[in-house]
Short mmCIF file of C-alpha atoms and ligand atoms in Angstrom, two decimals:
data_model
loop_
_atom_site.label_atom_id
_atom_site.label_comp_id
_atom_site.label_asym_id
_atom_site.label_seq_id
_atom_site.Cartn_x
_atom_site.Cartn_y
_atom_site.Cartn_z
CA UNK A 124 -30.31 19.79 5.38
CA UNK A 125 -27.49 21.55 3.26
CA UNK A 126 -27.87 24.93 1.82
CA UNK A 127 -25.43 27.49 1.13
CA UNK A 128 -24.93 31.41 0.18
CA UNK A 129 -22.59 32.61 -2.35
CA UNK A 130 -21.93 36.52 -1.96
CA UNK A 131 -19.29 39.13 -0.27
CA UNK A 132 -18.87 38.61 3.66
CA UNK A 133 -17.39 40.45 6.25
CA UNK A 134 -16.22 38.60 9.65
CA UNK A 135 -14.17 39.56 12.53
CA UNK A 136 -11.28 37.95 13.61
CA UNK A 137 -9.53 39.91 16.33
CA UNK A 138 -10.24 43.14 18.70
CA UNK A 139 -9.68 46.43 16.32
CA UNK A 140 -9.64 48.13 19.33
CA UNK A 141 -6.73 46.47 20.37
CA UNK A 142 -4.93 47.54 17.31
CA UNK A 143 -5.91 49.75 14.72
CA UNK A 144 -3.39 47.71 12.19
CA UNK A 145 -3.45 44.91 12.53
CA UNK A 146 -5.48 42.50 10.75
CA UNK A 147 -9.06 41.72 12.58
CA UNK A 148 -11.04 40.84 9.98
CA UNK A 149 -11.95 38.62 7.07
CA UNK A 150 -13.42 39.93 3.60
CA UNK A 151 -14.43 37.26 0.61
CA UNK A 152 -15.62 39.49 -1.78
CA UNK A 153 -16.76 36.32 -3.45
CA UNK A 154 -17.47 34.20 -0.66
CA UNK A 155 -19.06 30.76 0.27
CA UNK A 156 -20.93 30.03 3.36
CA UNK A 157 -22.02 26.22 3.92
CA UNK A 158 -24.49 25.64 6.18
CA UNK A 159 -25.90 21.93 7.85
CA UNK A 160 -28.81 22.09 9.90
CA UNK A 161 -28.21 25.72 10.93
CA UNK A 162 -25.07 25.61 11.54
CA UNK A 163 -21.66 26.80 9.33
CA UNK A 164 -19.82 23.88 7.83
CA UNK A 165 -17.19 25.78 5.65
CA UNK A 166 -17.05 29.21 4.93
CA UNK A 167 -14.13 30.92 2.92
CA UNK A 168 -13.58 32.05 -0.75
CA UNK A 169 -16.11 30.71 -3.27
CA UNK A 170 -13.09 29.22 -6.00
CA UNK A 171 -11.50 27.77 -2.51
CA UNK A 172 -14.26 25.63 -0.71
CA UNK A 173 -16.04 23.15 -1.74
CA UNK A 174 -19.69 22.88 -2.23
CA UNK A 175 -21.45 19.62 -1.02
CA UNK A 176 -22.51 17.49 -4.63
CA UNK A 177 -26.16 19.04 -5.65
CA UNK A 178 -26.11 22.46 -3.63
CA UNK A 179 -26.93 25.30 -5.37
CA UNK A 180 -25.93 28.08 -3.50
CA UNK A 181 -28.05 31.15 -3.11
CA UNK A 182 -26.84 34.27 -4.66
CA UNK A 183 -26.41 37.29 -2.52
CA UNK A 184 -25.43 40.29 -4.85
CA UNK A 185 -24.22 43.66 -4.05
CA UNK A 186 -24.82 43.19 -0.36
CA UNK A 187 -22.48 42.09 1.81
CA UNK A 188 -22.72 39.22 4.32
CA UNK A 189 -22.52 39.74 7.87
CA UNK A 190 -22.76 37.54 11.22
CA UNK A 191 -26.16 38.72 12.91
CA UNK A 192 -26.03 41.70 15.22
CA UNK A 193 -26.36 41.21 19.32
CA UNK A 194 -28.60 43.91 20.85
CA UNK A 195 -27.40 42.51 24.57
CA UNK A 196 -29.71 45.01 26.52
CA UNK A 197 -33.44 45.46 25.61
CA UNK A 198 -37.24 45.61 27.19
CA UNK A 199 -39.40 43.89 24.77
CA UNK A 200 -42.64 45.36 27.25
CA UNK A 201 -40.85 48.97 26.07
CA UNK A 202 -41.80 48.79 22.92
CA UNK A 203 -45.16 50.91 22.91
CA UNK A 204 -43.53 53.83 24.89
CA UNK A 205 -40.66 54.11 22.31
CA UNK A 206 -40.34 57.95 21.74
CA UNK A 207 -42.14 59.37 24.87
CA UNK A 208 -41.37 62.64 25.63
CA UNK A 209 -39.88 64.81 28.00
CA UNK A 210 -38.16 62.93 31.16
CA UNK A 211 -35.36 61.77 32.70
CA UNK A 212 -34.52 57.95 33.97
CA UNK A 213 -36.58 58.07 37.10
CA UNK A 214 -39.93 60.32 36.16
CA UNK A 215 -39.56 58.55 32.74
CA UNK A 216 -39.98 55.32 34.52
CA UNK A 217 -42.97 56.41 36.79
CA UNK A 218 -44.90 58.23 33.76
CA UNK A 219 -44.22 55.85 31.09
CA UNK A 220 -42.47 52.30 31.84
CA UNK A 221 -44.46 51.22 34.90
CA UNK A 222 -48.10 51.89 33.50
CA UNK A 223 -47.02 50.14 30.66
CA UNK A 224 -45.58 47.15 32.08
CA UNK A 225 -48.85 46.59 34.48
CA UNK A 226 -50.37 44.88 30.91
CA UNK A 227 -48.01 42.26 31.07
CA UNK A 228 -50.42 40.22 33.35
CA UNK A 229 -52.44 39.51 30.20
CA UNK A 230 -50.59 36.59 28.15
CA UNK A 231 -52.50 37.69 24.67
CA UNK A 232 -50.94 41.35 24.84
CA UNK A 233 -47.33 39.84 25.92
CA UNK A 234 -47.36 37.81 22.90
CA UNK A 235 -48.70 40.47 20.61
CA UNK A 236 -46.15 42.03 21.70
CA UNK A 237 -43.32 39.45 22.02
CA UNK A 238 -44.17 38.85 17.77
CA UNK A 239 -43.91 42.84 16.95
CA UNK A 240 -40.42 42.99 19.07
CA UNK A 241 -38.82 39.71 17.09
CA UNK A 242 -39.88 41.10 13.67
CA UNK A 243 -38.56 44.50 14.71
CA UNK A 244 -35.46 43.00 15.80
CA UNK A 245 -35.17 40.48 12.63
CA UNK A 246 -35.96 43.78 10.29
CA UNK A 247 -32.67 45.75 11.63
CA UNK A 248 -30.67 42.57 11.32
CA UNK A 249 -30.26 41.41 15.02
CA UNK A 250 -30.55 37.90 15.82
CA UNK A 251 -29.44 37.44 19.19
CA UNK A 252 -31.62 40.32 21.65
CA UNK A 253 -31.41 39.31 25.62
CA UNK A 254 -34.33 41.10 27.30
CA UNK A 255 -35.94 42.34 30.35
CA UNK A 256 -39.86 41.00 30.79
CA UNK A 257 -42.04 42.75 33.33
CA UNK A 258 -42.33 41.21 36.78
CA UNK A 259 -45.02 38.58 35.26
CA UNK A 260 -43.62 34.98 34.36
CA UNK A 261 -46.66 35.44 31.48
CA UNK A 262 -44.44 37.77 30.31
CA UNK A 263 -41.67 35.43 29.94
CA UNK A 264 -43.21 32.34 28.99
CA UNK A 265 -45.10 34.50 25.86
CA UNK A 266 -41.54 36.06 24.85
CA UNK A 267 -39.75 32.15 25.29
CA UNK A 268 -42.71 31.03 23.35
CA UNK A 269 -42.58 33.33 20.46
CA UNK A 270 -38.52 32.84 20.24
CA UNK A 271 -38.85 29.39 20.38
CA UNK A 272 -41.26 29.06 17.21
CA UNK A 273 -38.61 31.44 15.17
CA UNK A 274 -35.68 29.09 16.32
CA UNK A 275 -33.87 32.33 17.91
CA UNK A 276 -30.57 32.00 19.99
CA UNK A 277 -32.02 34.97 23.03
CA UNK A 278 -31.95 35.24 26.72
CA UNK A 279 -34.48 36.55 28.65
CA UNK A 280 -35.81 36.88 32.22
CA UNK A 281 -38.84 37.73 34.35
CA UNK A 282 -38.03 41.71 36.24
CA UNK A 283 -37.35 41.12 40.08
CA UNK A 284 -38.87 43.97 42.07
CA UNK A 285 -40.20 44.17 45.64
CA UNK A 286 -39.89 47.84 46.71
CA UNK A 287 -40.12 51.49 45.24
CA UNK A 288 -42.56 50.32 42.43
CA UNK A 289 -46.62 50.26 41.99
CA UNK A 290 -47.81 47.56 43.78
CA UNK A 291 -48.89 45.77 40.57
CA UNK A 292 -45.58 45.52 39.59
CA UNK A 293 -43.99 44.17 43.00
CA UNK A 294 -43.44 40.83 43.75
CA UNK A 295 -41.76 39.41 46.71
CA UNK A 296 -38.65 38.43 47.26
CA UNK A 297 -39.47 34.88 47.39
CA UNK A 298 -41.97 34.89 44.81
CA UNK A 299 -39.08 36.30 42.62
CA UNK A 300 -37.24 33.62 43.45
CA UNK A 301 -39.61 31.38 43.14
CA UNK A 302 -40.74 32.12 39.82
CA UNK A 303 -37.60 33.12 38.30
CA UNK A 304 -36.30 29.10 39.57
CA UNK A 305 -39.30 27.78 37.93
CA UNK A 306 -38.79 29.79 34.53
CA UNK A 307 -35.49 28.80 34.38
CA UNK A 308 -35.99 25.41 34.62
CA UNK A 309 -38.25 25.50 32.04
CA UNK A 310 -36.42 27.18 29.41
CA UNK A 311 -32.75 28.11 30.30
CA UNK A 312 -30.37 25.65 27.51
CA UNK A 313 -33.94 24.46 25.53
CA UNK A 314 -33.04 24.96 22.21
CA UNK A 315 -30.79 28.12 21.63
CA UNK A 316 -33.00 29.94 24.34
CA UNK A 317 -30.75 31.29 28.06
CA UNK A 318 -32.43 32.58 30.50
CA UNK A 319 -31.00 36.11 32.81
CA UNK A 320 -31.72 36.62 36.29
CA UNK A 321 -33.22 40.29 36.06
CA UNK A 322 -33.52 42.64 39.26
CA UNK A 323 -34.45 46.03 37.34
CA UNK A 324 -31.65 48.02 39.37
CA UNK A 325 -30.64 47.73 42.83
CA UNK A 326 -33.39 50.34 43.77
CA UNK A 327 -36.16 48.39 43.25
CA UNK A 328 -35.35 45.47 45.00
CA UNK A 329 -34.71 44.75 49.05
CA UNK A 330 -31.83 43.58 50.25
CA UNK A 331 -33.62 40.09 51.07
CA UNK A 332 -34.43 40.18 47.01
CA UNK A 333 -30.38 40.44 46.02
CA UNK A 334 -29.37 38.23 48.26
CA UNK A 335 -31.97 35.56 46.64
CA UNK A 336 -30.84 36.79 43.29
CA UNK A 337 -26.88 35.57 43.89
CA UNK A 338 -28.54 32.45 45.61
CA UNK A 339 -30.14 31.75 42.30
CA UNK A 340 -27.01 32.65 40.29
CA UNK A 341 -25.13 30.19 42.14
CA UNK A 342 -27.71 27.45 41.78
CA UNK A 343 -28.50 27.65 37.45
CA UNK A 344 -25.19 26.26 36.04
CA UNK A 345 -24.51 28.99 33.27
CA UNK A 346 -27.46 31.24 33.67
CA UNK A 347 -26.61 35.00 33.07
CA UNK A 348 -27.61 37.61 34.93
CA UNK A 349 -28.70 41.41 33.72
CA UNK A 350 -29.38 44.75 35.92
CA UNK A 351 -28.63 48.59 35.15
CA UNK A 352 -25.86 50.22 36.30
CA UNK A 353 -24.75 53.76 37.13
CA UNK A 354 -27.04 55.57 34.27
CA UNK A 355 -27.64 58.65 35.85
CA UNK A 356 -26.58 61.05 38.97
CA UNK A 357 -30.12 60.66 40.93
CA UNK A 358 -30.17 57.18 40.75
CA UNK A 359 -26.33 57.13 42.01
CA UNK A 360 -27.47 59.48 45.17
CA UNK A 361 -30.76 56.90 45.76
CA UNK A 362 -28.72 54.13 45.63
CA UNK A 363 -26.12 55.52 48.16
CA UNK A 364 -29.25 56.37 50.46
CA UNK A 365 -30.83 52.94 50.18
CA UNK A 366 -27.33 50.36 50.61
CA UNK A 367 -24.88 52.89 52.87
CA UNK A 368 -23.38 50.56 54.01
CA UNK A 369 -21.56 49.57 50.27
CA UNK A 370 -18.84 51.22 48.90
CA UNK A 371 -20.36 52.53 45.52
CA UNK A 372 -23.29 51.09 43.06
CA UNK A 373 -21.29 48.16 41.79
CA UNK A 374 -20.19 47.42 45.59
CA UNK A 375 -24.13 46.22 46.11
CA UNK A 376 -24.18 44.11 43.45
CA UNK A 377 -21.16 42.59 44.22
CA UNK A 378 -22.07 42.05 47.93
CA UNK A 379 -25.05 39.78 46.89
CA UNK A 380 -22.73 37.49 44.48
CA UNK A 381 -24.04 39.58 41.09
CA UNK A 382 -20.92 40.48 39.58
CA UNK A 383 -19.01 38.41 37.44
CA UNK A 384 -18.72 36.34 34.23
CA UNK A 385 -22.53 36.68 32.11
CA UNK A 386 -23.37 39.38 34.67
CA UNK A 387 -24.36 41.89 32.06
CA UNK A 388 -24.89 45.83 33.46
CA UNK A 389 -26.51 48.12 31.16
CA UNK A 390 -25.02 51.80 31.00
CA UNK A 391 -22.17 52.15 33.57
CA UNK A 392 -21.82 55.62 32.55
CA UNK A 393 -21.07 57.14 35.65
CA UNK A 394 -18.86 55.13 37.34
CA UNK A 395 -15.47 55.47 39.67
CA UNK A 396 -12.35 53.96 39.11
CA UNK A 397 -12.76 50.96 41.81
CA UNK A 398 -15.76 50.16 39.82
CA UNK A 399 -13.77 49.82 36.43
CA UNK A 400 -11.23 48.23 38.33
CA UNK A 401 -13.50 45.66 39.38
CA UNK A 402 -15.38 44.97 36.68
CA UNK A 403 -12.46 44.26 34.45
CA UNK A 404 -11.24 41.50 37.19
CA UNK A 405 -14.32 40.11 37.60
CA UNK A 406 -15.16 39.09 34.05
CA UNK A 407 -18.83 40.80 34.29
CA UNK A 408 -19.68 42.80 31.15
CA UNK A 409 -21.44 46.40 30.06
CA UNK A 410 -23.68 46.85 27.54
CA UNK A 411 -23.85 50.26 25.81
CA UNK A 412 -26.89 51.84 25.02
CA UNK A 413 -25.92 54.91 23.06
CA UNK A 414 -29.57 56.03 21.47
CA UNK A 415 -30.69 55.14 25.23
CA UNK A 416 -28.18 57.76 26.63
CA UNK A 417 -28.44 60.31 24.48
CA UNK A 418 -32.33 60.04 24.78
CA UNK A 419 -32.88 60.15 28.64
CA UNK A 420 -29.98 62.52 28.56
CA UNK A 421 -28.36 60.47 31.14
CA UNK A 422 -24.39 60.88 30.03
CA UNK A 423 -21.89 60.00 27.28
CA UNK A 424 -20.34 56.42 28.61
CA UNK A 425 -16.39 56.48 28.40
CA UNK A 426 -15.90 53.55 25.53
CA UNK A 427 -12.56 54.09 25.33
CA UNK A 428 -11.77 53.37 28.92
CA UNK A 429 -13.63 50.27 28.21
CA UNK A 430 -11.97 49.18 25.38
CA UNK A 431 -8.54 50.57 25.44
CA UNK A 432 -6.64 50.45 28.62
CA UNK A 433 -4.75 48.52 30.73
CA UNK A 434 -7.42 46.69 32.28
CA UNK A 435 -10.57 46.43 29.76
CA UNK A 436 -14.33 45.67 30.30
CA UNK A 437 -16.04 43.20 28.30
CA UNK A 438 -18.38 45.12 26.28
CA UNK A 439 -21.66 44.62 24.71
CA UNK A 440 -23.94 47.03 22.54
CA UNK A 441 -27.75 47.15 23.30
CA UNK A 442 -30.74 49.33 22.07
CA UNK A 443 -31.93 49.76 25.32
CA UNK A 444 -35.55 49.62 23.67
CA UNK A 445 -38.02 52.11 24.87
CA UNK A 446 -35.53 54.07 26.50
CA UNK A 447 -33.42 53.78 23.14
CA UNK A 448 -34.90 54.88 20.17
CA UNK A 449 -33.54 52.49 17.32
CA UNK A 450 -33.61 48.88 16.72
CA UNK A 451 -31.09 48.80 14.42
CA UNK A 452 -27.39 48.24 15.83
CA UNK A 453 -26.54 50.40 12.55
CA UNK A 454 -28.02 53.34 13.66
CA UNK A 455 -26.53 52.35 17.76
CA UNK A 456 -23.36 52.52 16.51
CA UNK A 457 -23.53 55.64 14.91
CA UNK A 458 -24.75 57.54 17.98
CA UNK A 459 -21.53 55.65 19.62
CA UNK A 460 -19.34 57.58 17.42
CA UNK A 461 -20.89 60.43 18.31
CA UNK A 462 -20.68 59.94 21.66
CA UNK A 463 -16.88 59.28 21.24
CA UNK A 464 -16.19 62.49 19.55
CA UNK A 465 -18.34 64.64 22.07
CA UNK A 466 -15.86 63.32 24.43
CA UNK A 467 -12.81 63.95 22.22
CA UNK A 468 -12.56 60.35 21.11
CA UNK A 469 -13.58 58.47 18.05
CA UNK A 470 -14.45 55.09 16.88
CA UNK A 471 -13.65 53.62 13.85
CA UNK A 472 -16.30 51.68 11.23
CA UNK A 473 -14.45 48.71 12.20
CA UNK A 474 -14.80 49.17 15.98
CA UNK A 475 -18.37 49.81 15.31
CA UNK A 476 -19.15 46.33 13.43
CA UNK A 477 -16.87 44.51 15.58
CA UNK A 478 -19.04 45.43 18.97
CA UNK A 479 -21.93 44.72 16.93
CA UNK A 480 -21.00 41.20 16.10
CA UNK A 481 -18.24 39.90 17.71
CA UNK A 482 -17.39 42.01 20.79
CA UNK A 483 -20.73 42.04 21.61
CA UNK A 484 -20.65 37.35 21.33
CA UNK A 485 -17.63 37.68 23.41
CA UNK A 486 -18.48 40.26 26.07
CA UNK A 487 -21.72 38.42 26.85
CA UNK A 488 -20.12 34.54 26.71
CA UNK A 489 -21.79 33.22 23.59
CA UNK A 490 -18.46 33.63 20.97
CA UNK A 491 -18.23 29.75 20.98
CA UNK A 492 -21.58 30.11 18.49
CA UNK A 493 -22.36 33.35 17.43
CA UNK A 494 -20.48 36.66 16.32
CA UNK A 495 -18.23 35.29 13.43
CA UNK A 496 -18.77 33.42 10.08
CA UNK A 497 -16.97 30.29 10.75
CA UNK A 498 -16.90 26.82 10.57
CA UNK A 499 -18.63 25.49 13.89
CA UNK A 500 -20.91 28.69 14.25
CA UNK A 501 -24.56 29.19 14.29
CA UNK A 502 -25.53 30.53 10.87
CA UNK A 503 -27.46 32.84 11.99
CA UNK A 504 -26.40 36.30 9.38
CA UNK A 505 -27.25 39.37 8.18
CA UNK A 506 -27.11 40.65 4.12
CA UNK A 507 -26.95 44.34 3.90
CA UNK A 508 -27.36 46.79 1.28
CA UNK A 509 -24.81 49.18 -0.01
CA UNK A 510 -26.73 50.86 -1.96
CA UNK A 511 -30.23 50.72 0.02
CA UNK A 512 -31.17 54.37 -1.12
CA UNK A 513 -30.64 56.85 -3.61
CA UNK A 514 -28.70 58.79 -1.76
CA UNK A 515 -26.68 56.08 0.20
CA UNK A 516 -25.83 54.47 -3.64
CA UNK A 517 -24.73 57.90 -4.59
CA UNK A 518 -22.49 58.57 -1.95
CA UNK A 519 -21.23 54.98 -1.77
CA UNK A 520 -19.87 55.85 -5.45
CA UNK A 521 -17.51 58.38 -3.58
CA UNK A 522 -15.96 55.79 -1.25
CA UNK A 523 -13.03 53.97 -2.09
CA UNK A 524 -12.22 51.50 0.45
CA UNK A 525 -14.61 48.71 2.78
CA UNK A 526 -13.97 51.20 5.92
CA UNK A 527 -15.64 54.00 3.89
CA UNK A 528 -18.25 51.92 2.97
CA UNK A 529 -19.05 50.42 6.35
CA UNK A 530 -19.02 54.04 7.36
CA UNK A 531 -21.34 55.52 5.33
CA UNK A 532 -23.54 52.54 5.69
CA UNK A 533 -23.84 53.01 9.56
CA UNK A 534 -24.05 56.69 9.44
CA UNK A 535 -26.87 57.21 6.97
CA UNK A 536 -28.27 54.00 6.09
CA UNK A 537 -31.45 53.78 7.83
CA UNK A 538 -33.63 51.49 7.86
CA UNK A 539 -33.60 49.88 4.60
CA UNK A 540 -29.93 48.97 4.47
CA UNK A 541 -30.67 45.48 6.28
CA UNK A 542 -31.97 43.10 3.25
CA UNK A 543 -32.54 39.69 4.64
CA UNK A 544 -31.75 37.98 8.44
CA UNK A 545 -31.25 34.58 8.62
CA UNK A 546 -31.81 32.36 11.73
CA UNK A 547 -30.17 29.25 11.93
CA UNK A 548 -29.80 29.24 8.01
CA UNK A 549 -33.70 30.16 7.51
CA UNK A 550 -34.15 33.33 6.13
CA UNK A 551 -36.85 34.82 8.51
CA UNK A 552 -36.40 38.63 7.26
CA UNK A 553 -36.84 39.48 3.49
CA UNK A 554 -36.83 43.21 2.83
CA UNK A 555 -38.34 43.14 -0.18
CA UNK A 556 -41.15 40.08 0.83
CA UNK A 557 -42.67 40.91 4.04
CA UNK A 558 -44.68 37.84 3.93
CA UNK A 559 -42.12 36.20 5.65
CA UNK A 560 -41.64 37.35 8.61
CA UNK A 561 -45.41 36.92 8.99
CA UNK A 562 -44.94 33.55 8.21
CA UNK A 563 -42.40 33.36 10.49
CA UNK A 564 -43.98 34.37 13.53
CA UNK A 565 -47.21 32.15 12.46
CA UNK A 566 -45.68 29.35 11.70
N1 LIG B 47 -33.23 51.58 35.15
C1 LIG B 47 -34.16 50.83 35.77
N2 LIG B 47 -35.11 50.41 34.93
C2 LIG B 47 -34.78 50.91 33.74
C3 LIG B 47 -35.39 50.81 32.44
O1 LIG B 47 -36.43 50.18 32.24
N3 LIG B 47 -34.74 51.46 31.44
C4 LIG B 47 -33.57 52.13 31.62
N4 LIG B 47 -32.99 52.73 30.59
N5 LIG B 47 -33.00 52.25 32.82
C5 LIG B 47 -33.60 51.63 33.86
ZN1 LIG B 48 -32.55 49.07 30.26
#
């Protein structure tokens, strides 16, 4: 099937980070985007390309075309804490995450579930979320399931955990492994679907459970793996109790063969120079979670000695979902920039939409099909709204260049500013018909 979209898009090309001048990115403001059976066949200026004999292109006007946003760190099972109030990382996780995530044993609330998180995610214009599950492969095979029927390119992975946890939510270290090989096999490279090894954070599992973890890494050709990282002081001190024997946080992971390319550590906000050092060598990437952060309190992460230094991390952006306390990468990025300038740094709107897009395809290994609108890549986009409000129209009247614009957009946009997500070329997300997303969760 051929369809195409005729409208403005915005693409990146290069690193902004790596230069503030030089050109990173491409702007059609009358652009073309051909797509075959989900995939981009030409994309460039609309008087330039050619449209395929008896396509009519849909018309996309004032919005602006964008490739869908990555949120590379999430917990779908989150989702009814979001907004709890009052604690730090590790009471927040005994008061509110673990009693949640004992419901997970019950496949008809993980779907429920699984279908609110996807429409949430669709609505603020991501397309590609990798996720933790709880320790329950029901809770996996429900959130595979429900990605599966919308066609979504998504990793996820079933929570290792065999110590310092409610006993409902412990497994073993071979029933991790166990279950995690079986889950794997069943869904890691089905359609657009990846699956991530997933020990919640090096407290919660035994040394016997890591060690099984880098077993499994080594056995799934291309299969990602995802932890936390350094996200607050305590958990730093716990973790030097528990492994004394390793050098600092990163040092454990690394011991048990978890660090390296699509190794994907949420946070890092607290960590020494060794474990920059390494992480740049080894290819293994961070995800940010700025509304997370800022939330739990647990520290402003140091994005600048990520992306602009001799030796740079791969980095990804995530919502960090319940801890974070925004789907929308818009609204992420904007708590980045404040972040930045608490720690006398800043971050540019371009910086912003390129870790959204882009950096974030490339930090986590999946730039060969997502992050750009190119020939070759999934079509999987995002049309936002300039002029979503009153006030955002208003003030977009004031701006006189696309930086201004993208800025004003990702500071007070809200909500509304994403207008329609497409998946694979299907428009899943309609702001203004909500019927379909309904329809396509049911369908
Ligand atoms: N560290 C271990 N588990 C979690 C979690 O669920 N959320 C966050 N933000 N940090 C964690
Ligand atoms: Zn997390």
């Amino acid at each position: 099937m051929i369809t195409a979209l005729r409208g403005a898009y915005l693409s990146y090309t290069g690193n902004p980070f790596e230069s503030e001048d030089a050109p990173c990115h491409r702007f059609e403001s009358d652009g073309l985007i051909v797509i075959e059976n989900g995939v981009i066949s030409h994309a460039g200026a609309y008087d330039q390309t050619d449209l395929p004999a008896g396509v009519v292109p849909e018309q996309i006007r004032d919005g602006l075309i964008m490739p869908g946003f990555i949120d590379a760190h999430v917990h779908y099972p989150q989702l009814p804490i979001i907004g709890a109030h009052g604690k730090q990382l590790l009471d927040w996780l005994d008061h509110y995450v673990f009693p949640t995530e004992q419901r997970y044993d019950d496949p008809a609330f993980a779907r429920s579930i699984a279908r609110i998180f996807l429409r949430e995610e669709l609505r603020a214009g991501v397309t590609t979320p990798i996720t933790f599950c709880t320790v329950h492969p029901e809770s996996v095979e429900a959130y595979f399931e429900e990605a599966a029927r919308l066609g979504m390119r998504t990793g996820a992975g079933k929570v290792l955990m065999d110590r310092n946890a409610p006993a409902a939510l412990r497994d073993t270290a071979q029933s991790g492994y166990d279950q995690s090989k079986a889950l794997a096999s069943r869904w890691h490279g089905r359609d657009r679907l990846f699956y991530a090894i997933t020990p919640r954070f090096a407290p919660t599992s035994s040394a016997a459970q890591l060690e099984l973890a880098g077993a499994l890494r080594r056995e799934i050709e291309g299969v990602y793996l995802q932890t936390h990282l350094a996200e607050t002081h305590a958990e730093i001190a716990w973790v030097r109790q528990l492994f004394p024997a390793r050098r600092d946080y990163l040092d454990v992971y690394d011991h048990y063969g978890l660090v390296g390319p699509r190794c994907l550590f949420g946070h890092a906000i607290h960590l020494n120079e060794r474990e920059w050092r390494r992480l740049a060598e080894s290819g293994a990437a961070i995800v940010h979670c700025p509304t997370s952060n800022l939330f739990l309190g647990s520290g402003l992460f140091n994005l600048r000695r990520a992306m602009v230094s001799a030796n740079p991390v791969r980095t990804a952006l995530g919502s960090d979902i319940g801890a974070g306390t925004s789907f929308s990468p818009l609204a992420t990025v904007a708590e980045a920039y404040k972040i930045a300038l608490l720690r006398g740094e800043s971050l540019t709107a371009h910086q912003a939409f390129y870790l959204a897009t882009l950096g974030s395809a490339r930090a986590i290994d999946q730039d060969r099909h997502i992050g750009a609108i190119e020939a070759g890549k999934d079509a999987d986009l995002v049309v936002l709204d300039f002029d979503a409000s009153p006030l955002l129209a208003a003030r977009q009247r004031f701006a006189d260049s696309l930086e201004e614009r993208l800025f004003v957009l990702m500071t007070i946009g809200g909500e509304r500013v994403v207008r329609a997500t497409y998946v694979a070329g299907r428009r899943c997300y309609d702001r203004d018909d909500r019927a379909y997303v309904a329809a396509a969760a049911s369908t």
